Amino acid sequence: MSKVNPHQYKQDAELLYSEQDVSAAISEVATALNADYAKDLPIVLSVMNGAIFFAGQLTPRLTFPLQLDYVHATRYQDGIEGKEVRWVVKPKATIKGQNVLILDDILDEGHTLKAIVDECYLLGAKQVKVAVLVEKELGKQKPVKADYVGITAPNRYIFGCGMDIHGWWRNLPAIYALKGA
């Protein structure tokens, strides 16, 4: 990997979804979750590091009581090509018999999310649902389905709102795509 100034990534990118677009999408997801979980007590698992932004924006908009925890599984390790799923922090055994809501930044190929969902069920979760800020349109079936999607994005390399490019720019409040990617 060549050393690129992180500012160059943003300069060489195209804005796909503005901060206002992202906020509106998160509000729509919150509205759906508030309706579906009004009488439930879920354990919400934020997938690190990508879901930090989404969880931080979404959870204050939720009107039901919840327990918040996290998991950390990755295939990218700050790169742009997925590898085998590597666990940093697995779900805790306290999810046994519970309804679990997984929050993630993006549903791309779905391998990492599938591994997380499977692990929750192995630990005895009663039900597992997935909410993502972005689902990428790949034109093919994925191994896992998101129950709640904020934004549907084209199959391009995107970053911002928790999604990174070589470890940078998770903090952007809007979503960008590399030009030509």
Short mmCIF file of N, CA and C in Angstrom, two decimals:
data_model
loop_
_atom_site.label_atom_id
_atom_site.label_comp_id
_atom_site.label_asym_id
_atom_site.label_seq_id
_atom_site.Cartn_x
_atom_site.Cartn_y
_atom_site.Cartn_z
N MET A 1 0.85 -1.19 0.00
CA MET A 1 0.00 0.00 0.00
C MET A 1 0.89 1.24 0.00
N SER A 2 0.63 2.14 -0.90
CA SER A 2 1.42 3.36 -0.95
C SER A 2 0.96 4.33 0.13
N LYS A 3 1.88 5.16 0.56
CA LYS A 3 1.57 6.18 1.56
C LYS A 3 0.86 7.33 0.85
N VAL A 4 -0.40 7.53 1.20
CA VAL A 4 -1.18 8.62 0.63
C VAL A 4 -1.59 9.54 1.78
N ASN A 5 -1.51 10.80 1.55
CA ASN A 5 -1.99 11.77 2.53
C ASN A 5 -3.50 11.57 2.67
N PRO A 6 -4.02 11.32 3.89
CA PRO A 6 -5.45 11.08 4.06
C PRO A 6 -6.33 12.20 3.51
N HIS A 7 -5.82 13.43 3.47
CA HIS A 7 -6.60 14.53 2.90
C HIS A 7 -6.86 14.29 1.42
N GLN A 8 -5.93 13.58 0.78
CA GLN A 8 -6.07 13.31 -0.66
C GLN A 8 -7.28 12.41 -0.94
N TYR A 9 -7.55 11.48 -0.02
CA TYR A 9 -8.71 10.60 -0.21
C TYR A 9 -9.98 11.41 -0.37
N LYS A 10 -10.17 12.37 0.53
CA LYS A 10 -11.39 13.17 0.48
C LYS A 10 -11.39 14.08 -0.74
N GLN A 11 -10.23 14.64 -1.07
CA GLN A 11 -10.15 15.51 -2.24
C GLN A 11 -10.44 14.75 -3.53
N ASP A 12 -10.10 13.47 -3.54
CA ASP A 12 -10.31 12.63 -4.72
C ASP A 12 -11.64 11.88 -4.69
N ALA A 13 -12.56 12.31 -3.85
CA ALA A 13 -13.83 11.59 -3.67
C ALA A 13 -15.01 12.44 -4.13
N GLU A 14 -16.10 11.75 -4.31
CA GLU A 14 -17.37 12.38 -4.71
C GLU A 14 -18.36 12.23 -3.56
N LEU A 15 -19.04 13.31 -3.20
CA LEU A 15 -20.08 13.26 -2.18
C LEU A 15 -21.27 12.48 -2.72
N LEU A 16 -21.66 11.40 -2.01
CA LEU A 16 -22.83 10.63 -2.43
C LEU A 16 -24.06 10.98 -1.61
N TYR A 17 -23.87 11.12 -0.28
CA TYR A 17 -24.99 11.39 0.62
C TYR A 17 -24.53 12.45 1.62
N SER A 18 -25.26 13.55 1.67
CA SER A 18 -24.91 14.67 2.54
C SER A 18 -25.19 14.32 4.00
N GLU A 19 -24.72 15.18 4.88
CA GLU A 19 -24.99 15.02 6.31
C GLU A 19 -26.50 15.00 6.56
N GLN A 20 -27.24 15.81 5.85
CA GLN A 20 -28.70 15.85 5.99
C GLN A 20 -29.33 14.55 5.50
N ASP A 21 -28.83 14.00 4.39
CA ASP A 21 -29.34 12.72 3.90
C ASP A 21 -29.12 11.62 4.94
N VAL A 22 -27.93 11.60 5.52
CA VAL A 22 -27.59 10.58 6.52
C VAL A 22 -28.46 10.73 7.75
N SER A 23 -28.63 11.96 8.23
CA SER A 23 -29.46 12.19 9.41
C SER A 23 -30.91 11.77 9.17
N ALA A 24 -31.44 12.07 7.99
CA ALA A 24 -32.82 11.68 7.66
C ALA A 24 -32.94 10.15 7.62
N ALA A 25 -31.94 9.48 7.07
CA ALA A 25 -31.96 8.01 7.01
C ALA A 25 -31.92 7.40 8.40
N ILE A 26 -31.09 7.96 9.27
CA ILE A 26 -31.01 7.46 10.65
C ILE A 26 -32.33 7.68 11.37
N SER A 27 -32.97 8.81 11.13
CA SER A 27 -34.28 9.07 11.74
C SER A 27 -35.33 8.05 11.27
N GLU A 28 -35.27 7.68 10.00
CA GLU A 28 -36.22 6.68 9.48
C GLU A 28 -35.98 5.31 10.12
N VAL A 29 -34.73 4.94 10.29
CA VAL A 29 -34.42 3.68 10.96
C VAL A 29 -34.91 3.73 12.41
N ALA A 30 -34.68 4.85 13.09
CA ALA A 30 -35.12 5.01 14.48
C ALA A 30 -36.63 4.88 14.60
N THR A 31 -37.37 5.48 13.68
CA THR A 31 -38.83 5.39 13.70
C THR A 31 -39.28 3.93 13.57
N ALA A 32 -38.69 3.20 12.66
CA ALA A 32 -39.05 1.79 12.48
C ALA A 32 -38.69 0.97 13.73
N LEU A 33 -37.50 1.19 14.27
CA LEU A 33 -37.09 0.45 15.47
C LEU A 33 -37.99 0.79 16.66
N ASN A 34 -38.34 2.06 16.82
CA ASN A 34 -39.21 2.45 17.93
C ASN A 34 -40.56 1.76 17.84
N ALA A 35 -41.07 1.59 16.65
CA ALA A 35 -42.35 0.89 16.47
C ALA A 35 -42.19 -0.60 16.78
N ASP A 36 -41.12 -1.20 16.27
CA ASP A 36 -40.94 -2.65 16.43
C ASP A 36 -40.50 -3.08 17.83
N TYR A 37 -39.80 -2.21 18.54
CA TYR A 37 -39.26 -2.57 19.85
C TYR A 37 -39.95 -1.85 21.00
N ALA A 38 -41.12 -1.26 20.76
CA ALA A 38 -41.82 -0.48 21.78
C ALA A 38 -42.08 -1.29 23.05
N LYS A 39 -42.31 -2.60 22.90
CA LYS A 39 -42.63 -3.44 24.06
C LYS A 39 -41.56 -4.49 24.29
N ASP A 40 -40.38 -4.27 23.78
CA ASP A 40 -39.30 -5.24 23.89
C ASP A 40 -38.16 -4.64 24.69
N LEU A 41 -37.27 -5.49 25.13
CA LEU A 41 -36.09 -5.07 25.87
C LEU A 41 -34.85 -5.71 25.22
N PRO A 42 -34.44 -5.18 24.08
CA PRO A 42 -33.35 -5.83 23.35
C PRO A 42 -31.97 -5.50 23.92
N ILE A 43 -31.06 -6.37 23.58
CA ILE A 43 -29.64 -6.08 23.76
C ILE A 43 -29.16 -5.60 22.40
N VAL A 44 -28.60 -4.40 22.37
CA VAL A 44 -28.12 -3.81 21.13
C VAL A 44 -26.61 -3.98 21.09
N LEU A 45 -26.14 -4.62 20.01
CA LEU A 45 -24.71 -4.83 19.82
C LEU A 45 -24.22 -3.95 18.68
N SER A 46 -23.33 -3.05 18.99
CA SER A 46 -22.71 -2.19 18.00
C SER A 46 -21.45 -2.88 17.49
N VAL A 47 -21.31 -2.96 16.18
CA VAL A 47 -20.15 -3.62 15.59
C VAL A 47 -19.02 -2.58 15.45
N MET A 48 -17.95 -2.81 16.18
CA MET A 48 -16.81 -1.91 16.14
C MET A 48 -15.97 -2.19 14.92
N ASN A 49 -15.30 -1.24 14.41
CA ASN A 49 -15.27 0.17 14.73
C ASN A 49 -16.30 0.93 13.90
N GLY A 50 -16.75 0.33 12.85
CA GLY A 50 -17.60 1.03 11.89
C GLY A 50 -18.90 1.57 12.43
N ALA A 51 -19.54 0.86 13.33
CA ALA A 51 -20.87 1.27 13.79
C ALA A 51 -20.84 2.35 14.86
N ILE A 52 -19.66 2.81 15.26
CA ILE A 52 -19.59 3.86 16.28
C ILE A 52 -20.43 5.05 15.87
N PHE A 53 -20.26 5.51 14.65
CA PHE A 53 -21.00 6.68 14.17
C PHE A 53 -22.51 6.40 14.17
N PHE A 54 -22.91 5.30 13.54
CA PHE A 54 -24.33 4.95 13.42
C PHE A 54 -24.96 4.77 14.81
N ALA A 55 -24.32 4.01 15.67
CA ALA A 55 -24.87 3.78 17.01
C ALA A 55 -24.95 5.09 17.80
N GLY A 56 -23.93 5.92 17.66
CA GLY A 56 -23.92 7.20 18.37
C GLY A 56 -25.01 8.15 17.91
N GLN A 57 -25.36 8.09 16.65
CA GLN A 57 -26.43 8.93 16.11
C GLN A 57 -27.81 8.32 16.33
N LEU A 58 -27.88 6.98 16.28
CA LEU A 58 -29.17 6.29 16.36
C LEU A 58 -29.70 6.14 17.78
N THR A 59 -28.86 5.69 18.70
CA THR A 59 -29.38 5.33 20.03
C THR A 59 -30.06 6.48 20.78
N PRO A 60 -29.63 7.74 20.66
CA PRO A 60 -30.38 8.80 21.34
C PRO A 60 -31.78 9.02 20.77
N ARG A 61 -32.04 8.50 19.58
CA ARG A 61 -33.36 8.65 18.94
C ARG A 61 -34.29 7.48 19.28
N LEU A 62 -33.77 6.49 19.99
CA LEU A 62 -34.59 5.33 20.35
C LEU A 62 -35.31 5.60 21.66
N THR A 63 -36.60 5.23 21.70
CA THR A 63 -37.44 5.57 22.83
C THR A 63 -37.77 4.37 23.72
N PHE A 64 -37.14 3.24 23.49
CA PHE A 64 -37.38 2.04 24.28
C PHE A 64 -36.13 1.75 25.11
N PRO A 65 -36.29 1.08 26.25
CA PRO A 65 -35.12 0.73 27.05
C PRO A 65 -34.30 -0.35 26.35
N LEU A 66 -32.99 -0.22 26.44
CA LEU A 66 -32.12 -1.19 25.80
C LEU A 66 -30.84 -1.33 26.60
N GLN A 67 -30.19 -2.45 26.41
CA GLN A 67 -28.84 -2.64 26.92
C GLN A 67 -27.92 -2.51 25.72
N LEU A 68 -26.83 -1.78 25.90
CA LEU A 68 -25.92 -1.53 24.80
C LEU A 68 -24.58 -2.20 25.08
N ASP A 69 -24.11 -2.95 24.10
CA ASP A 69 -22.82 -3.61 24.20
C ASP A 69 -22.19 -3.55 22.81
N TYR A 70 -21.08 -4.22 22.64
CA TYR A 70 -20.42 -4.19 21.35
C TYR A 70 -19.78 -5.53 21.04
N VAL A 71 -19.52 -5.71 19.76
CA VAL A 71 -18.71 -6.83 19.27
C VAL A 71 -17.69 -6.22 18.31
N HIS A 72 -16.65 -6.97 18.07
CA HIS A 72 -15.64 -6.48 17.13
C HIS A 72 -15.15 -7.66 16.30
N ALA A 73 -15.59 -7.68 15.07
CA ALA A 73 -15.15 -8.68 14.10
C ALA A 73 -14.79 -7.93 12.84
N THR A 74 -13.75 -8.36 12.17
CA THR A 74 -13.31 -7.62 11.00
C THR A 74 -12.78 -8.56 9.93
N ARG A 75 -12.92 -8.12 8.69
CA ARG A 75 -12.30 -8.81 7.56
C ARG A 75 -11.32 -7.90 6.85
N TYR A 76 -11.29 -6.62 7.21
CA TYR A 76 -10.54 -5.65 6.42
C TYR A 76 -9.23 -5.18 7.04
N GLN A 77 -9.13 -5.12 8.36
CA GLN A 77 -7.92 -4.67 9.05
C GLN A 77 -7.32 -3.41 8.40
N ASP A 78 -8.15 -2.41 8.18
CA ASP A 78 -7.78 -1.11 7.59
C ASP A 78 -7.43 -1.19 6.12
N GLY A 79 -7.64 -2.32 5.48
CA GLY A 79 -7.42 -2.44 4.05
C GLY A 79 -8.73 -2.25 3.31
N ILE A 80 -8.72 -2.54 2.02
CA ILE A 80 -9.95 -2.39 1.24
C ILE A 80 -10.42 -3.71 0.66
N GLU A 81 -9.71 -4.80 0.96
CA GLU A 81 -10.13 -6.12 0.50
C GLU A 81 -10.38 -7.01 1.70
N GLY A 82 -11.55 -7.68 1.69
CA GLY A 82 -11.90 -8.55 2.80
C GLY A 82 -11.10 -9.84 2.82
N LYS A 83 -10.83 -10.30 4.02
CA LYS A 83 -10.13 -11.57 4.22
C LYS A 83 -11.02 -12.43 5.11
N GLU A 84 -10.45 -13.37 5.82
CA GLU A 84 -11.21 -14.18 6.77
C GLU A 84 -11.69 -13.32 7.94
N VAL A 85 -12.82 -13.68 8.52
CA VAL A 85 -13.33 -12.95 9.68
C VAL A 85 -12.40 -13.20 10.86
N ARG A 86 -11.98 -12.11 11.48
CA ARG A 86 -11.12 -12.17 12.66
C ARG A 86 -11.88 -11.54 13.83
N TRP A 87 -12.04 -12.30 14.91
CA TRP A 87 -12.74 -11.81 16.10
C TRP A 87 -11.77 -11.08 17.01
N VAL A 88 -12.17 -9.89 17.44
CA VAL A 88 -11.44 -9.15 18.46
C VAL A 88 -12.22 -9.26 19.77
N VAL A 89 -13.55 -9.05 19.70
CA VAL A 89 -14.44 -9.21 20.86
C VAL A 89 -15.71 -9.92 20.37
N LYS A 90 -15.96 -11.10 20.92
CA LYS A 90 -17.17 -11.85 20.57
C LYS A 90 -18.34 -11.39 21.44
N PRO A 91 -19.57 -11.71 21.01
CA PRO A 91 -20.74 -11.40 21.87
C PRO A 91 -20.59 -12.12 23.20
N LYS A 92 -21.14 -11.51 24.23
CA LYS A 92 -21.07 -12.10 25.56
C LYS A 92 -22.19 -13.13 25.75
N ALA A 93 -21.96 -14.07 26.61
CA ALA A 93 -22.93 -15.14 26.86
C ALA A 93 -24.23 -14.63 27.44
N THR A 94 -24.27 -13.39 27.94
CA THR A 94 -25.49 -12.84 28.53
C THR A 94 -26.60 -12.61 27.51
N ILE A 95 -26.31 -12.85 26.23
CA ILE A 95 -27.38 -12.69 25.22
C ILE A 95 -28.28 -13.93 25.15
N LYS A 96 -27.94 -14.96 25.89
CA LYS A 96 -28.75 -16.19 25.86
C LYS A 96 -30.20 -15.87 26.23
N GLY A 97 -31.12 -16.30 25.37
CA GLY A 97 -32.54 -16.09 25.61
C GLY A 97 -33.04 -14.69 25.33
N GLN A 98 -32.18 -13.82 24.81
CA GLN A 98 -32.52 -12.41 24.60
C GLN A 98 -32.77 -12.11 23.12
N ASN A 99 -33.49 -11.02 22.88
CA ASN A 99 -33.61 -10.47 21.54
C ASN A 99 -32.42 -9.54 21.33
N VAL A 100 -31.72 -9.74 20.24
CA VAL A 100 -30.51 -8.99 19.95
C VAL A 100 -30.72 -8.16 18.69
N LEU A 101 -30.30 -6.91 18.77
CA LEU A 101 -30.32 -6.01 17.61
C LEU A 101 -28.87 -5.63 17.33
N ILE A 102 -28.38 -5.98 16.16
CA ILE A 102 -27.01 -5.67 15.76
C ILE A 102 -27.04 -4.39 14.92
N LEU A 103 -26.18 -3.44 15.28
CA LEU A 103 -26.03 -2.20 14.52
C LEU A 103 -24.68 -2.24 13.80
N ASP A 104 -24.69 -1.98 12.49
CA ASP A 104 -23.44 -1.93 11.75
C ASP A 104 -23.47 -0.79 10.76
N ASP A 105 -22.28 -0.38 10.32
CA ASP A 105 -22.19 0.73 9.39
C ASP A 105 -22.67 0.34 7.99
N ILE A 106 -22.25 -0.85 7.52
CA ILE A 106 -22.54 -1.20 6.14
C ILE A 106 -22.73 -2.71 5.98
N LEU A 107 -23.69 -3.06 5.16
CA LEU A 107 -23.85 -4.44 4.70
C LEU A 107 -23.31 -4.45 3.28
N ASP A 108 -22.10 -4.98 3.15
CA ASP A 108 -21.43 -5.06 1.86
C ASP A 108 -21.62 -6.49 1.36
N GLU A 109 -20.62 -7.31 1.44
CA GLU A 109 -20.77 -8.71 1.02
C GLU A 109 -21.50 -9.54 2.06
N GLY A 110 -21.47 -9.12 3.32
CA GLY A 110 -22.26 -9.76 4.37
C GLY A 110 -21.57 -10.85 5.16
N HIS A 111 -20.33 -11.16 4.86
CA HIS A 111 -19.65 -12.26 5.56
C HIS A 111 -19.42 -11.96 7.05
N THR A 112 -19.00 -10.74 7.37
CA THR A 112 -18.76 -10.39 8.77
C THR A 112 -20.07 -10.39 9.55
N LEU A 113 -21.09 -9.74 9.00
CA LEU A 113 -22.40 -9.72 9.69
C LEU A 113 -22.96 -11.12 9.87
N LYS A 114 -22.81 -11.96 8.88
CA LYS A 114 -23.29 -13.34 8.99
C LYS A 114 -22.58 -14.06 10.13
N ALA A 115 -21.28 -13.87 10.26
CA ALA A 115 -20.52 -14.49 11.35
C ALA A 115 -21.01 -13.99 12.71
N ILE A 116 -21.34 -12.71 12.80
CA ILE A 116 -21.83 -12.13 14.06
C ILE A 116 -23.21 -12.68 14.40
N VAL A 117 -24.10 -12.71 13.42
CA VAL A 117 -25.44 -13.26 13.63
C VAL A 117 -25.35 -14.72 14.07
N ASP A 118 -24.54 -15.50 13.36
CA ASP A 118 -24.38 -16.92 13.70
C ASP A 118 -23.85 -17.09 15.12
N GLU A 119 -22.89 -16.28 15.50
CA GLU A 119 -22.30 -16.38 16.85
C GLU A 119 -23.36 -16.05 17.92
N CYS A 120 -24.21 -15.07 17.65
CA CYS A 120 -25.29 -14.73 18.59
C CYS A 120 -26.23 -15.91 18.78
N TYR A 121 -26.61 -16.55 17.69
CA TYR A 121 -27.47 -17.72 17.79
C TYR A 121 -26.77 -18.88 18.49
N LEU A 122 -25.48 -19.07 18.23
CA LEU A 122 -24.73 -20.11 18.93
C LEU A 122 -24.72 -19.88 20.44
N LEU A 123 -24.73 -18.62 20.83
CA LEU A 123 -24.75 -18.27 22.26
C LEU A 123 -26.16 -18.29 22.84
N GLY A 124 -27.16 -18.64 22.04
CA GLY A 124 -28.51 -18.82 22.53
C GLY A 124 -29.44 -17.63 22.42
N ALA A 125 -29.12 -16.65 21.57
CA ALA A 125 -30.03 -15.52 21.38
C ALA A 125 -31.38 -16.05 20.89
N LYS A 126 -32.45 -15.46 21.42
CA LYS A 126 -33.80 -15.86 21.02
C LYS A 126 -34.11 -15.37 19.59
N GLN A 127 -33.71 -14.14 19.31
CA GLN A 127 -33.95 -13.53 18.01
C GLN A 127 -32.81 -12.56 17.73
N VAL A 128 -32.39 -12.48 16.47
CA VAL A 128 -31.34 -11.53 16.08
C VAL A 128 -31.83 -10.76 14.86
N LYS A 129 -31.81 -9.45 14.98
CA LYS A 129 -32.13 -8.58 13.85
C LYS A 129 -30.95 -7.67 13.59
N VAL A 130 -30.87 -7.16 12.37
CA VAL A 130 -29.74 -6.35 11.94
C VAL A 130 -30.24 -5.01 11.39
N ALA A 131 -29.62 -3.93 11.87
CA ALA A 131 -29.86 -2.60 11.33
C ALA A 131 -28.53 -2.05 10.82
N VAL A 132 -28.54 -1.57 9.58
CA VAL A 132 -27.32 -0.99 9.00
C VAL A 132 -27.61 0.41 8.50
N LEU A 133 -26.60 1.25 8.58
CA LEU A 133 -26.74 2.58 8.01
C LEU A 133 -26.81 2.49 6.48
N VAL A 134 -25.94 1.66 5.90
CA VAL A 134 -25.84 1.56 4.44
C VAL A 134 -25.88 0.10 4.01
N GLU A 135 -26.64 -0.19 2.98
CA GLU A 135 -26.54 -1.48 2.31
C GLU A 135 -26.07 -1.21 0.89
N LYS A 136 -25.01 -1.88 0.53
CA LYS A 136 -24.45 -1.71 -0.81
C LYS A 136 -25.16 -2.66 -1.78
N GLU A 137 -25.56 -2.12 -2.93
CA GLU A 137 -26.18 -2.93 -3.98
C GLU A 137 -25.10 -3.66 -4.75
N LEU A 138 -25.07 -4.97 -4.61
CA LEU A 138 -24.06 -5.76 -5.29
C LEU A 138 -24.62 -6.53 -6.48
N GLY A 139 -25.93 -6.61 -6.56
CA GLY A 139 -26.54 -7.36 -7.65
C GLY A 139 -26.45 -8.87 -7.46
N LYS A 140 -26.20 -9.31 -6.25
CA LYS A 140 -26.16 -10.74 -5.96
C LYS A 140 -26.67 -10.99 -4.54
N GLN A 141 -27.05 -12.21 -4.28
CA GLN A 141 -27.56 -12.60 -2.97
C GLN A 141 -26.44 -12.54 -1.93
N LYS A 142 -26.79 -12.11 -0.73
CA LYS A 142 -25.83 -12.02 0.37
C LYS A 142 -26.16 -13.09 1.41
N PRO A 143 -25.19 -13.49 2.21
CA PRO A 143 -25.45 -14.55 3.20
C PRO A 143 -26.27 -14.10 4.40
N VAL A 144 -26.55 -12.82 4.50
CA VAL A 144 -27.34 -12.28 5.61
C VAL A 144 -28.18 -11.12 5.06
N LYS A 145 -29.32 -10.90 5.71
CA LYS A 145 -30.21 -9.82 5.28
C LYS A 145 -30.33 -8.80 6.40
N ALA A 146 -30.30 -7.53 6.05
CA ALA A 146 -30.54 -6.48 7.04
C ALA A 146 -32.05 -6.29 7.19
N ASP A 147 -32.49 -6.20 8.43
CA ASP A 147 -33.91 -5.96 8.70
C ASP A 147 -34.27 -4.48 8.59
N TYR A 148 -33.27 -3.62 8.80
CA TYR A 148 -33.45 -2.17 8.75
C TYR A 148 -32.28 -1.58 7.99
N VAL A 149 -32.57 -0.77 6.98
CA VAL A 149 -31.54 -0.16 6.15
C VAL A 149 -31.82 1.34 6.04
N GLY A 150 -30.80 2.15 6.34
CA GLY A 150 -30.95 3.59 6.23
C GLY A 150 -30.80 4.07 4.80
N ILE A 151 -29.72 3.66 4.14
CA ILE A 151 -29.39 4.13 2.79
C ILE A 151 -28.98 2.93 1.94
N THR A 152 -29.44 2.91 0.71
CA THR A 152 -28.97 1.91 -0.25
C THR A 152 -27.99 2.63 -1.17
N ALA A 153 -26.78 2.07 -1.25
CA ALA A 153 -25.70 2.74 -1.99
C ALA A 153 -25.27 1.89 -3.18
N PRO A 154 -24.71 2.55 -4.19
CA PRO A 154 -24.18 1.81 -5.33
C PRO A 154 -22.93 1.03 -4.94
N ASN A 155 -22.57 0.09 -5.78
CA ASN A 155 -21.41 -0.76 -5.51
C ASN A 155 -20.13 0.00 -5.86
N ARG A 156 -19.76 0.90 -4.95
CA ARG A 156 -18.54 1.69 -5.07
C ARG A 156 -17.83 1.66 -3.73
N TYR A 157 -16.56 2.05 -3.70
CA TYR A 157 -15.85 2.12 -2.42
C TYR A 157 -16.26 3.40 -1.72
N ILE A 158 -16.98 3.27 -0.61
CA ILE A 158 -17.50 4.43 0.10
C ILE A 158 -16.86 4.55 1.48
N PHE A 159 -16.85 5.79 1.99
CA PHE A 159 -16.30 6.05 3.31
C PHE A 159 -17.00 7.25 3.93
N GLY A 160 -16.82 7.39 5.26
CA GLY A 160 -17.51 8.41 6.05
C GLY A 160 -18.60 7.74 6.87
N CYS A 161 -19.07 8.41 7.90
CA CYS A 161 -20.16 7.90 8.75
C CYS A 161 -19.83 6.52 9.35
N GLY A 162 -18.58 6.35 9.76
CA GLY A 162 -18.15 5.10 10.37
C GLY A 162 -17.37 4.21 9.42
N MET A 163 -17.54 4.38 8.14
CA MET A 163 -16.82 3.58 7.15
C MET A 163 -15.49 4.28 6.85
N ASP A 164 -14.44 3.48 6.75
CA ASP A 164 -13.12 4.09 6.60
C ASP A 164 -12.51 3.82 5.23
N ILE A 165 -11.44 4.55 4.97
CA ILE A 165 -10.58 4.26 3.83
C ILE A 165 -9.16 4.17 4.39
N HIS A 166 -8.63 2.96 4.40
CA HIS A 166 -7.31 2.68 4.99
C HIS A 166 -7.21 3.20 6.42
N GLY A 167 -8.31 3.09 7.18
CA GLY A 167 -8.30 3.50 8.58
C GLY A 167 -8.66 4.95 8.83
N TRP A 168 -8.83 5.74 7.79
CA TRP A 168 -9.10 7.17 7.92
C TRP A 168 -10.55 7.50 7.59
N TRP A 169 -10.99 8.65 8.05
CA TRP A 169 -12.23 9.33 7.67
C TRP A 169 -13.52 8.68 8.17
N ARG A 170 -13.46 7.85 9.20
CA ARG A 170 -14.71 7.34 9.79
C ARG A 170 -15.55 8.49 10.35
N ASN A 171 -14.90 9.57 10.69
CA ASN A 171 -15.53 10.70 11.37
C ASN A 171 -16.31 11.64 10.46
N LEU A 172 -16.27 11.45 9.16
CA LEU A 172 -17.01 12.34 8.26
C LEU A 172 -18.52 12.19 8.48
N PRO A 173 -19.28 13.29 8.53
CA PRO A 173 -20.72 13.20 8.74
C PRO A 173 -21.51 12.94 7.47
N ALA A 174 -20.83 12.78 6.36
CA ALA A 174 -21.46 12.49 5.06
C ALA A 174 -20.76 11.28 4.46
N ILE A 175 -21.32 10.75 3.39
CA ILE A 175 -20.78 9.55 2.76
C ILE A 175 -20.21 9.91 1.39
N TYR A 176 -18.96 9.50 1.19
CA TYR A 176 -18.22 9.79 -0.04
C TYR A 176 -17.87 8.49 -0.74
N ALA A 177 -17.63 8.59 -2.04
CA ALA A 177 -17.15 7.46 -2.83
C ALA A 177 -15.88 7.89 -3.57
N LEU A 178 -14.94 6.96 -3.65
CA LEU A 178 -13.77 7.24 -4.44
C LEU A 178 -14.19 7.42 -5.89
N LYS A 179 -13.65 8.39 -6.54
CA LYS A 179 -13.96 8.60 -7.96
C LYS A 179 -13.40 7.43 -8.75
N GLY A 180 -14.20 6.92 -9.66
CA GLY A 180 -13.78 5.80 -10.48
C GLY A 180 -13.85 4.46 -9.79
N ALA A 181 -14.32 4.45 -8.52
CA ALA A 181 -14.42 3.16 -7.79
C ALA A 181 -15.86 2.84 -7.50
#
